[in-house]
PDB file of N, CA and C in Angstrom:
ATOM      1  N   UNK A   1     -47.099  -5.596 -14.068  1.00 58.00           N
ATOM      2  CA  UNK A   1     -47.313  -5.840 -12.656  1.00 58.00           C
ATOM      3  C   UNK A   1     -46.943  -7.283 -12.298  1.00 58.00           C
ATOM      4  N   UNK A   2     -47.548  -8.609 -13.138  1.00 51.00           N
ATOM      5  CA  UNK A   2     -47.059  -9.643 -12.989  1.00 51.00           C
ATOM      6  C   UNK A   2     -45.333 -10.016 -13.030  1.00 51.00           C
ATOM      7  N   UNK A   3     -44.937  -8.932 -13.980  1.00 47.00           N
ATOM      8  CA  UNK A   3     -43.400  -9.622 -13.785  1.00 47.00           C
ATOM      9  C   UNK A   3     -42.224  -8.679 -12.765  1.00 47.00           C
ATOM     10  N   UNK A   4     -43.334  -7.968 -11.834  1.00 46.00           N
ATOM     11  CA  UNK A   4     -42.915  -7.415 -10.985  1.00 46.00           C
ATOM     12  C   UNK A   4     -43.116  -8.094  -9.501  1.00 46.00           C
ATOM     13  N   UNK A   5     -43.982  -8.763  -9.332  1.00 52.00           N
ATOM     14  CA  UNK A   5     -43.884  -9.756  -8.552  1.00 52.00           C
ATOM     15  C   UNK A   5     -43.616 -11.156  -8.618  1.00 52.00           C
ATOM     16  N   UNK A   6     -43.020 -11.477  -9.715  1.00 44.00           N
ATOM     17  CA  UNK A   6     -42.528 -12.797 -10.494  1.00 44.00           C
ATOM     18  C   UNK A   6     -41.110 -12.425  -9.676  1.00 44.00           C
ATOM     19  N   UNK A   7     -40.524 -10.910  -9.918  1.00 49.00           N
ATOM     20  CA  UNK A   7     -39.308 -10.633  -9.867  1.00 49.00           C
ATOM     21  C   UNK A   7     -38.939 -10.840  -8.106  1.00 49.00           C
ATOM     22  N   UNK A   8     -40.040 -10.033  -7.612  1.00 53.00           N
ATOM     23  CA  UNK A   8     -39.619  -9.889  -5.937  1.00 53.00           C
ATOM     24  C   UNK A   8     -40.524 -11.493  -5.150  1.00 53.00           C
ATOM     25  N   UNK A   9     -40.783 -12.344  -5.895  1.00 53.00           N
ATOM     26  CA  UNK A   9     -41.203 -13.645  -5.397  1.00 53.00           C
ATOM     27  C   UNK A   9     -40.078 -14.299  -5.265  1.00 53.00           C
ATOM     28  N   UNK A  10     -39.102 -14.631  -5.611  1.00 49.00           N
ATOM     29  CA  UNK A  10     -37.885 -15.640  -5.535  1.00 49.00           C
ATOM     30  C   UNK A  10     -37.223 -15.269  -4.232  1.00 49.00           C
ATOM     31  N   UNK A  11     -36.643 -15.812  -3.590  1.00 46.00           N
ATOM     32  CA  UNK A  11     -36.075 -16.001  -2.166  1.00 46.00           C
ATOM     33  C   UNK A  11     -34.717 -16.152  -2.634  1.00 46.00           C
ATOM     34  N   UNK A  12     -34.225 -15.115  -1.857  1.00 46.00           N
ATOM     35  CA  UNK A  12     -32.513 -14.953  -2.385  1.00 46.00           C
ATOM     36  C   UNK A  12     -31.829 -14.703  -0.754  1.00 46.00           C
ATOM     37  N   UNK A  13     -30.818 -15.662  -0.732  1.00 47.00           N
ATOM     38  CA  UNK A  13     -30.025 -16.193   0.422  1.00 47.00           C
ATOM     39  C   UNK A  13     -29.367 -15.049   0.795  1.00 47.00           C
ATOM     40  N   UNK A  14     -29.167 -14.881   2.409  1.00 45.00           N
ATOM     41  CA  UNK A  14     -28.182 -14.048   2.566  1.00 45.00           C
ATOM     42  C   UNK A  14     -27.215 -14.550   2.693  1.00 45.00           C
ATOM     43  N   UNK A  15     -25.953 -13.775   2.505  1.00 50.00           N
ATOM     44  CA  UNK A  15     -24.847 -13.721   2.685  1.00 50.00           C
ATOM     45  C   UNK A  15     -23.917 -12.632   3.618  1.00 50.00           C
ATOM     46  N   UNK A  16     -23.885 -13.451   4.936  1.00 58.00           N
ATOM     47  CA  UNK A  16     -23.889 -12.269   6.360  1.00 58.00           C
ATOM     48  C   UNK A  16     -22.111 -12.802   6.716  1.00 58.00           C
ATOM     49  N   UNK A  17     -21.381 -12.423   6.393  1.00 72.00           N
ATOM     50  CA  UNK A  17     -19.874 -12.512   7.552  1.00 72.00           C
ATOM     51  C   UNK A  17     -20.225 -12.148   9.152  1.00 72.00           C
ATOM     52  N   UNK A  18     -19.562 -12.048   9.763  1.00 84.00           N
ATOM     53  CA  UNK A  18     -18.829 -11.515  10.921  1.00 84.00           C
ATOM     54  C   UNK A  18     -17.629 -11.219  10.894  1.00 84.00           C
ATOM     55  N   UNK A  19     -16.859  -9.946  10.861  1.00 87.00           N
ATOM     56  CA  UNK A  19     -15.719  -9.485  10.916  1.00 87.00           C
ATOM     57  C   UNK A  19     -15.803  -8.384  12.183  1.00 87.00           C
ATOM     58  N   UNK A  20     -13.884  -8.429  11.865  1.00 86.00           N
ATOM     59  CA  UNK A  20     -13.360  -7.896  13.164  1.00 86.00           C
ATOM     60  C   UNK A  20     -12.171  -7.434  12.233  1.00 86.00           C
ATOM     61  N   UNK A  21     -11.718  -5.912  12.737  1.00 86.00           N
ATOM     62  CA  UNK A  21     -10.356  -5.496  12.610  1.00 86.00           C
ATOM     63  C   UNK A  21      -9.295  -5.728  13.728  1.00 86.00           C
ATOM     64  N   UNK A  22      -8.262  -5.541  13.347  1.00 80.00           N
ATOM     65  CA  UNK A  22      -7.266  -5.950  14.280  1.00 80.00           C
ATOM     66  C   UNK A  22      -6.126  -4.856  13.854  1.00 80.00           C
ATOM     67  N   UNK A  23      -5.441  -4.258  15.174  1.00 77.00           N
ATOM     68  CA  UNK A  23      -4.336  -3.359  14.697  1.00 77.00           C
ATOM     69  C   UNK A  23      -3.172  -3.966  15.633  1.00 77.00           C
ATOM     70  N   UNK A  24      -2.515  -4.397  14.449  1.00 67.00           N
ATOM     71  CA  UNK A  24      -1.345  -4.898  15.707  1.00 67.00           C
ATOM     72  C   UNK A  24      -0.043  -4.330  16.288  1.00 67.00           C
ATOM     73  N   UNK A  25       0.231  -3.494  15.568  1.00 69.00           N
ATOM     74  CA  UNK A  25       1.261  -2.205  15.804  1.00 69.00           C
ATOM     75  C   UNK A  25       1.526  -0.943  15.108  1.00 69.00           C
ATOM     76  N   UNK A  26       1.620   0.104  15.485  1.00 66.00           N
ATOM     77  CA  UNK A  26       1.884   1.360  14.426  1.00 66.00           C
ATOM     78  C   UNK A  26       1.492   0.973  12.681  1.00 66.00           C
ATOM     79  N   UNK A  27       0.173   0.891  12.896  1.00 70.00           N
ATOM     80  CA  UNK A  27      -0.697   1.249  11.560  1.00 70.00           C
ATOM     81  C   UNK A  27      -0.416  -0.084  10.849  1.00 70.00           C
ATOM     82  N   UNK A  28      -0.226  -1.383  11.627  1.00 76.00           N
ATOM     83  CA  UNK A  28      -0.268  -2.632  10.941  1.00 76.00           C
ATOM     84  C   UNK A  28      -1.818  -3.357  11.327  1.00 76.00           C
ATOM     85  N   UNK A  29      -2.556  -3.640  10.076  1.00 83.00           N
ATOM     86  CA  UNK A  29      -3.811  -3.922  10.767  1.00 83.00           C
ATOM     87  C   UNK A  29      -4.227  -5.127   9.829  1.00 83.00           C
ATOM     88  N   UNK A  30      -5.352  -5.481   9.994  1.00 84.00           N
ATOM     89  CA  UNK A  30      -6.285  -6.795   9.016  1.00 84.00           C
ATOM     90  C   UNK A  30      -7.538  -7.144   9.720  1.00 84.00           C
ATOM     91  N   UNK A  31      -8.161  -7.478   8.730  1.00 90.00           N
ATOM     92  CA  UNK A  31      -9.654  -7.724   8.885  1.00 90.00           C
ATOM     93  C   UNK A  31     -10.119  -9.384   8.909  1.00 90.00           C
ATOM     94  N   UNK A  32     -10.873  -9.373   9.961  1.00 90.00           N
ATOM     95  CA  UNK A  32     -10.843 -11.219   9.566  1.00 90.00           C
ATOM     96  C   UNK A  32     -11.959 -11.751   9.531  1.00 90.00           C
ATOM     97  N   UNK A  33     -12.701 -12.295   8.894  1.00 92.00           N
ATOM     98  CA  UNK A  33     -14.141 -12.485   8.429  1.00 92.00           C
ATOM     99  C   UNK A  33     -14.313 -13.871   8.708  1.00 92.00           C
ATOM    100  N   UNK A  34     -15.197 -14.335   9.508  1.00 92.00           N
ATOM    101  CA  UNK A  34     -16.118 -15.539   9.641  1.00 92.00           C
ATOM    102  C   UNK A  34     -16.922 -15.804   8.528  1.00 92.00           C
ATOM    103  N   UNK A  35     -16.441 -16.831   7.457  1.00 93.00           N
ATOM    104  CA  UNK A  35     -17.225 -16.937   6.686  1.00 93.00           C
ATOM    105  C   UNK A  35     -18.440 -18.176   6.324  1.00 93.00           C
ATOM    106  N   UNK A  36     -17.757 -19.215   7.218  1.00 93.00           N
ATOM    107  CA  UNK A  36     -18.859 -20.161   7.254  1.00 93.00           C
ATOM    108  C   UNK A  36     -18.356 -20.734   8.937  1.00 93.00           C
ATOM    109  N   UNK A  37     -18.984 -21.407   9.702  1.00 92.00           N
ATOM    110  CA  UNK A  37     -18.812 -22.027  10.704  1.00 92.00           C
ATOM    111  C   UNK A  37     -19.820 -23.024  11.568  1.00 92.00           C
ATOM    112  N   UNK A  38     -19.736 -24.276  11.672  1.00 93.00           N
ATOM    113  CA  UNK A  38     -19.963 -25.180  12.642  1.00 93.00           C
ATOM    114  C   UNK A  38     -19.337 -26.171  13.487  1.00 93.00           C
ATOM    115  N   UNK A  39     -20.406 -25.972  14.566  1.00 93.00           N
ATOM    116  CA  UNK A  39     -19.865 -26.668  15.848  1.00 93.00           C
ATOM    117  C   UNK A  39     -20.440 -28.311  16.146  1.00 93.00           C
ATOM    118  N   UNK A  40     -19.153 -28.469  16.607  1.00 92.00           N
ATOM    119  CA  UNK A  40     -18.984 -29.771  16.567  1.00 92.00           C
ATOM    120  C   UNK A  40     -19.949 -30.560  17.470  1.00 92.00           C
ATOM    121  N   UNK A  41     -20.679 -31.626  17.058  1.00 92.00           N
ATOM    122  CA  UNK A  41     -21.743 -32.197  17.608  1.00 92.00           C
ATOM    123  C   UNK A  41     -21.621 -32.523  18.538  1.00 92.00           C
ATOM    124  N   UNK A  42     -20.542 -33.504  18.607  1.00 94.00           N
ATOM    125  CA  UNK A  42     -19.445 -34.460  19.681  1.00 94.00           C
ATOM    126  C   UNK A  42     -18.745 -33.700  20.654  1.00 94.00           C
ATOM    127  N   UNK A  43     -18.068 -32.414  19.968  1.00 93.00           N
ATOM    128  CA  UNK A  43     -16.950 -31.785  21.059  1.00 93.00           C
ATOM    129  C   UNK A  43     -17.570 -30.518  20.603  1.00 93.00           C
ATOM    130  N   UNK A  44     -18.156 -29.592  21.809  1.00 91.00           N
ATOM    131  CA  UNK A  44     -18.540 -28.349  21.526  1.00 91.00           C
ATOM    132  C   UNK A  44     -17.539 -27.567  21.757  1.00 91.00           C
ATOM    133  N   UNK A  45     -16.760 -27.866  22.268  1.00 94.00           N
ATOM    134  CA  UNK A  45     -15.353 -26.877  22.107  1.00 94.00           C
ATOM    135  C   UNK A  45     -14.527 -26.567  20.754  1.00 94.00           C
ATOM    136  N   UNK A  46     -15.182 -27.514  19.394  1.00 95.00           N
ATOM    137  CA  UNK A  46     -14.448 -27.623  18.104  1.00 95.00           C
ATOM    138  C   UNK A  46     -15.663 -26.814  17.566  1.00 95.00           C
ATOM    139  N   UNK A  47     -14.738 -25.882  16.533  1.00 95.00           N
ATOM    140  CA  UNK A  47     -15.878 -25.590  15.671  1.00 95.00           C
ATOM    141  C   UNK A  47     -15.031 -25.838  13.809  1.00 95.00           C
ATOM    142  N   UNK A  48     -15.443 -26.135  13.240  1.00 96.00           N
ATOM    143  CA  UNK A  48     -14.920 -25.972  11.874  1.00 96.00           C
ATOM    144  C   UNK A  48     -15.601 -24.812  11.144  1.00 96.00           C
ATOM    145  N   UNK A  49     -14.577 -24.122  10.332  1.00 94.00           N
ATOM    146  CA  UNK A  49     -14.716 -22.739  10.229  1.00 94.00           C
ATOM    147  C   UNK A  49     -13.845 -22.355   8.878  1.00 94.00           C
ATOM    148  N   UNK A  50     -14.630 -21.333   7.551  1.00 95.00           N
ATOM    149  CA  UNK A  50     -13.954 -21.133   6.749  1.00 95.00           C
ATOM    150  C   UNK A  50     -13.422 -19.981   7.102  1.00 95.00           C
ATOM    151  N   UNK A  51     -12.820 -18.867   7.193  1.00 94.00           N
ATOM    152  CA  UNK A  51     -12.626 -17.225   7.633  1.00 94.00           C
ATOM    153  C   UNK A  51     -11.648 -17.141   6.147  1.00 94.00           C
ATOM    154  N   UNK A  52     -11.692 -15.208   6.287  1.00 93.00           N
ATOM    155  CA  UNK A  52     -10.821 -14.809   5.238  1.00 93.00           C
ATOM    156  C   UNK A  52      -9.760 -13.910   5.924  1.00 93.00           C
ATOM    157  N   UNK A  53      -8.995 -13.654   5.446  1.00 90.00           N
ATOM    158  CA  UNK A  53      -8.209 -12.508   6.294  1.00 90.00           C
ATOM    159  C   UNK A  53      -7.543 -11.783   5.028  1.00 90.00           C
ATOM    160  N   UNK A  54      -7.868 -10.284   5.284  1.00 90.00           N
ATOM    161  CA  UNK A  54      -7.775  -9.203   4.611  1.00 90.00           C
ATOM    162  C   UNK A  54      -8.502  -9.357   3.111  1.00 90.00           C
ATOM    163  N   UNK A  55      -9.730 -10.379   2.992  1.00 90.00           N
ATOM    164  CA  UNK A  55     -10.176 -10.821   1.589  1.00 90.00           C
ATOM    165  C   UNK A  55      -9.609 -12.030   1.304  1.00 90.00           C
ATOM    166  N   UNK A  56      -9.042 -12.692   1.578  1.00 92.00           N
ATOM    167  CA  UNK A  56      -7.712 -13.755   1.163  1.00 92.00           C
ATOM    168  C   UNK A  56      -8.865 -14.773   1.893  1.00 92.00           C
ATOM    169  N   UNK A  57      -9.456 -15.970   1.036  1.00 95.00           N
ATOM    170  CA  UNK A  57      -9.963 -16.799   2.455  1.00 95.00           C
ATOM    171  C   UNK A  57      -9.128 -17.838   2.096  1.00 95.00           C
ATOM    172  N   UNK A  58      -9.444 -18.658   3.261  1.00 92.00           N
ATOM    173  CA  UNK A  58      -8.347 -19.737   3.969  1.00 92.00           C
ATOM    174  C   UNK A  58      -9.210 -20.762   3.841  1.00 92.00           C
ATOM    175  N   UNK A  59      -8.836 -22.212   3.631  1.00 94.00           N
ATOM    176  CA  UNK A  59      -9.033 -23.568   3.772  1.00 94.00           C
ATOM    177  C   UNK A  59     -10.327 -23.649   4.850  1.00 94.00           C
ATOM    178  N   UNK A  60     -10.998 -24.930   4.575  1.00 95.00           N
ATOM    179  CA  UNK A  60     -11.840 -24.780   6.092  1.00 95.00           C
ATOM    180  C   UNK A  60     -11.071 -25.552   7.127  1.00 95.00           C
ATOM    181  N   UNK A  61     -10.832 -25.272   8.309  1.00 96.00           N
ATOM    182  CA  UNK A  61      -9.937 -25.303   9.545  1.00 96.00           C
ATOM    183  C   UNK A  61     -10.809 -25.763  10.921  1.00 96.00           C
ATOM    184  N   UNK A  62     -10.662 -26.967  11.540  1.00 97.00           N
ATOM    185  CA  UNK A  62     -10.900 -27.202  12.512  1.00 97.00           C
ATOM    186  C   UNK A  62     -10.193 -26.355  14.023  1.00 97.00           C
ATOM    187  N   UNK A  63     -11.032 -25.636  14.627  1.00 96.00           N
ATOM    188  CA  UNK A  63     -11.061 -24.082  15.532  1.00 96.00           C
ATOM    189  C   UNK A  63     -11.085 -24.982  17.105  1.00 96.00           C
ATOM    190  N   UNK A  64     -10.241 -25.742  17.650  1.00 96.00           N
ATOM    191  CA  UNK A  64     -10.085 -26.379  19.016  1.00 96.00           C
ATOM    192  C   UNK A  64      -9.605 -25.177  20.402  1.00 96.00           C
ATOM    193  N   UNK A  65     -11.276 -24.946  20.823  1.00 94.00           N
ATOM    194  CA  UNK A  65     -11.028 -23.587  21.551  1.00 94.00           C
ATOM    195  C   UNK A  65     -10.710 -24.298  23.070  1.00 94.00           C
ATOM    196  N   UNK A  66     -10.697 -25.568  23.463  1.00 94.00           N
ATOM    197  CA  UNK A  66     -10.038 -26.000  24.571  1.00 94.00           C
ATOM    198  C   UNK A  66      -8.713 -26.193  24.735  1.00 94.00           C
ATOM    199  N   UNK A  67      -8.068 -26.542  23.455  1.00 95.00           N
ATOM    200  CA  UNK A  67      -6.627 -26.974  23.876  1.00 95.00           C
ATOM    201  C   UNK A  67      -5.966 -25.682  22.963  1.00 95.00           C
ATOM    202  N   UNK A  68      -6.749 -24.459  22.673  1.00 95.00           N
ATOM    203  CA  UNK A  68      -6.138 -23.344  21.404  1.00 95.00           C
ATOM    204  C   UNK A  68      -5.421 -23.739  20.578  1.00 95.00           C
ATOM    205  N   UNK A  69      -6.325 -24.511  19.860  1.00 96.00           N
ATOM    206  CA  UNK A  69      -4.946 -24.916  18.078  1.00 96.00           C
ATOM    207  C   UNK A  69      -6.122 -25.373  17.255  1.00 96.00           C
ATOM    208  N   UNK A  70      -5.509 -24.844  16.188  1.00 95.00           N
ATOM    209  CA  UNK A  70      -6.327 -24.788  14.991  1.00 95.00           C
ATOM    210  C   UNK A  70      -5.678 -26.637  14.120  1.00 95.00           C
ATOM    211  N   UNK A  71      -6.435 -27.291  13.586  1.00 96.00           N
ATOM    212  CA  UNK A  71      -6.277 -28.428  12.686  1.00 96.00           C
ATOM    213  C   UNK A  71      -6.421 -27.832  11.382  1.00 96.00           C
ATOM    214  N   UNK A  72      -5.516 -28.025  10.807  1.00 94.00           N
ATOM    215  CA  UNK A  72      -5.315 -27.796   9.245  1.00 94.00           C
ATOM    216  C   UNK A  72      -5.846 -29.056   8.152  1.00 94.00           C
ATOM    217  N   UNK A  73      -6.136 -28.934   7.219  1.00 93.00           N
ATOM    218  CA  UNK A  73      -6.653 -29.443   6.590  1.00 93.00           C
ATOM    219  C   UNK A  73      -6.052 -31.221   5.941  1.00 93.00           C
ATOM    220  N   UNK A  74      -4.349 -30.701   6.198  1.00 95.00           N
ATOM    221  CA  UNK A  74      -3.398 -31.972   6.174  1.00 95.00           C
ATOM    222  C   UNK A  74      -2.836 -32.330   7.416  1.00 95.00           C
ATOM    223  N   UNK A  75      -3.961 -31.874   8.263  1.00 94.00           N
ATOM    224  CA  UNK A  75      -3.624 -32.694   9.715  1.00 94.00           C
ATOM    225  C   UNK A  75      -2.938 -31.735  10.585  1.00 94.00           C
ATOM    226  N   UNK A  76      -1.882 -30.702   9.993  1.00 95.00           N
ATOM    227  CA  UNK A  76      -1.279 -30.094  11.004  1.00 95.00           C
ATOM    228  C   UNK A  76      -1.740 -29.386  12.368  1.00 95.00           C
ATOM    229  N   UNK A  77      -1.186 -29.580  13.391  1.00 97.00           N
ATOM    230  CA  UNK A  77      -1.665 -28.885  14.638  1.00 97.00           C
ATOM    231  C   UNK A  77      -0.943 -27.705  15.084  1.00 97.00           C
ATOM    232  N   UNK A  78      -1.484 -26.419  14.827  1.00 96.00           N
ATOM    233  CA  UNK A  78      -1.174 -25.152  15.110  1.00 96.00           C
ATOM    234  C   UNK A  78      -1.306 -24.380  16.452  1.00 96.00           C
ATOM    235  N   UNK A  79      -0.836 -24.070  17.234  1.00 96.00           N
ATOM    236  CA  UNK A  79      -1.222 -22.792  18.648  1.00 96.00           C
ATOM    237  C   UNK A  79      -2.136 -22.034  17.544  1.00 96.00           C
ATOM    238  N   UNK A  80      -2.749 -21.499  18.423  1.00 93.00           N
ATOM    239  CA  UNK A  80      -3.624 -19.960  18.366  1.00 93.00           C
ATOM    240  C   UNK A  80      -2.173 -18.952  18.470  1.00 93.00           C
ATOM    241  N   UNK A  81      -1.646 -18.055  17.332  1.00 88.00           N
ATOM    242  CA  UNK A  81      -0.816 -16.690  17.666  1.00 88.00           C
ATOM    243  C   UNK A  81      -1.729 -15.315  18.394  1.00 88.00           C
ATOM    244  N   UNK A  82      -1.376 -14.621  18.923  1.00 81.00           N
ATOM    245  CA  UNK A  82      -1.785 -13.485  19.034  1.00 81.00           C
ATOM    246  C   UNK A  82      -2.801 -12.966  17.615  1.00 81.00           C
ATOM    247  N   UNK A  83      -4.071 -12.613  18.086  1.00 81.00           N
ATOM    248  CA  UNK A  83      -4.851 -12.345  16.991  1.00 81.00           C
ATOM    249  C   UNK A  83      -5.491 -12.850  15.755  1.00 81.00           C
ATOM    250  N   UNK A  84      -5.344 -14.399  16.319  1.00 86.00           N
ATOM    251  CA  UNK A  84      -5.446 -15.776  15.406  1.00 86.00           C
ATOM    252  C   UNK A  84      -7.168 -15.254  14.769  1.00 86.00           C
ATOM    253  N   UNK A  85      -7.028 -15.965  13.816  1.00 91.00           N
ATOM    254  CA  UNK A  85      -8.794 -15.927  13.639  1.00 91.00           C
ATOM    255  C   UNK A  85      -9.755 -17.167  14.836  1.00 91.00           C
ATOM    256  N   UNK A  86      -8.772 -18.441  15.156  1.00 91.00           N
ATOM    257  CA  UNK A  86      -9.346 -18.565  16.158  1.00 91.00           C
ATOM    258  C   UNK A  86      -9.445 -18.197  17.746  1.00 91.00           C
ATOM    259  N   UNK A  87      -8.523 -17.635  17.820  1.00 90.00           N
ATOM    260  CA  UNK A  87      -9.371 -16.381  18.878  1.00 90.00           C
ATOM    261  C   UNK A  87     -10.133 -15.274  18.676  1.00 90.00           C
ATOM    262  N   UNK A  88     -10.739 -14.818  17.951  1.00 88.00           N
ATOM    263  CA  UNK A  88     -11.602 -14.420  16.941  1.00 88.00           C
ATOM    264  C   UNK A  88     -12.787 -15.640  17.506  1.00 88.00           C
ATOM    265  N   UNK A  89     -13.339 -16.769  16.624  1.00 90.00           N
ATOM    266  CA  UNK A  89     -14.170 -17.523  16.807  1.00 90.00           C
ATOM    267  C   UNK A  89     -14.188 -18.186  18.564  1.00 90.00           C
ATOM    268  N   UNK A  90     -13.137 -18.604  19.196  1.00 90.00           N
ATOM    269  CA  UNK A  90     -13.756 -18.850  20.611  1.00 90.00           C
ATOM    270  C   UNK A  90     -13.969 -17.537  21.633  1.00 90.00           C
ATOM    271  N   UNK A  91     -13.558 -16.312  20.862  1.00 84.00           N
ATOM    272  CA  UNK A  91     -14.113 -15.650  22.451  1.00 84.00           C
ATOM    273  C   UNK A  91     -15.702 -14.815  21.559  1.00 84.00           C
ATOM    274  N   UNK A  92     -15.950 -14.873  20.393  1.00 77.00           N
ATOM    275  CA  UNK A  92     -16.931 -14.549  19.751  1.00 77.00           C
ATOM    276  C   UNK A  92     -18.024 -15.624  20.039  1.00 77.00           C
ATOM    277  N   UNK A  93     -17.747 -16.840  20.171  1.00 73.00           N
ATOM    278  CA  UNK A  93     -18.662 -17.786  20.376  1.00 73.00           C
ATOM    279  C   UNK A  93     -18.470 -18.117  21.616  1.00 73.00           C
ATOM    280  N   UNK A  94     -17.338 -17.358  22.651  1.00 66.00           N
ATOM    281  CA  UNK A  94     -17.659 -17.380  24.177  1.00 66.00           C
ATOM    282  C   UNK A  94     -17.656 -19.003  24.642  1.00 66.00           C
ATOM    283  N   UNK A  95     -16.807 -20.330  23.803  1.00 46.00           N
ATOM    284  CA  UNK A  95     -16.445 -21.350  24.642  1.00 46.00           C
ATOM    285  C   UNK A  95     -16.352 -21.501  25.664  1.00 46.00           C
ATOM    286  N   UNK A  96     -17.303 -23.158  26.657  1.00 50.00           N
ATOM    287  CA  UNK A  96     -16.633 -22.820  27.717  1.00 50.00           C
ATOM    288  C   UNK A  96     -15.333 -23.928  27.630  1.00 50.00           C
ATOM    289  N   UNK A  97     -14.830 -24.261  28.413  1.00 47.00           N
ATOM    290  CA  UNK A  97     -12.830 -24.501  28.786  1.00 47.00           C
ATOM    291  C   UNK A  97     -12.189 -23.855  28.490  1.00 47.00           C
ATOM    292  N   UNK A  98     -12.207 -23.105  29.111  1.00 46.00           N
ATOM    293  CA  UNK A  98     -10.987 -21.521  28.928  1.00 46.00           C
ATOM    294  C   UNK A  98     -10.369 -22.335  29.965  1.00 46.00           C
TER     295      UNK A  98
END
């Protein structure tokens, strides 16, 4: 009995995504998972964000839902494409400066 509540006493973290499918033409599709994310103290329009897409995860990425472009990790500045993961994160987190 004791090492049955020894067992269910320990506190074990969840581990919750947010995903979304996406079909982008005649049976072309992918899944894109929010896997870690915070918003920026300073600029609430930034969020930094790890996501995976199709299982594959990606770098953590600064998510600029005012001016739509993602910051890459070596600085680069990207548009949002059609079906970006950060459009995914600003209309999921409902930014305002649209």
């Amino acid at each position: 009995m004791f090492l049955l509540i020894l067992l269910f006493s320990g506190v074990h973290p969840a581990f919750a995504s947010v995903c979304r499918n996406y079909n982008i033409y005649d049976g072309l599709r992918y899944r894109i998972c929010i896997l870690s994310i915070n918003r920026s103290a300073k600029n609430y329009w930034e969020y930094r964000a790890a996501v995976s897409v199709d299982g594959v995860k990606r770098p953590v990425e600064v998510y600029n839902c005012r001016q739509r472009v993602k910051v890459q990790q070596n600085g680069t500045v990207l548009p949002f494409q059609q079906k970006d993961p950060g459009e995914m994160i600003c209309s999921f987190f409902n930014s305002s400066g649209r």
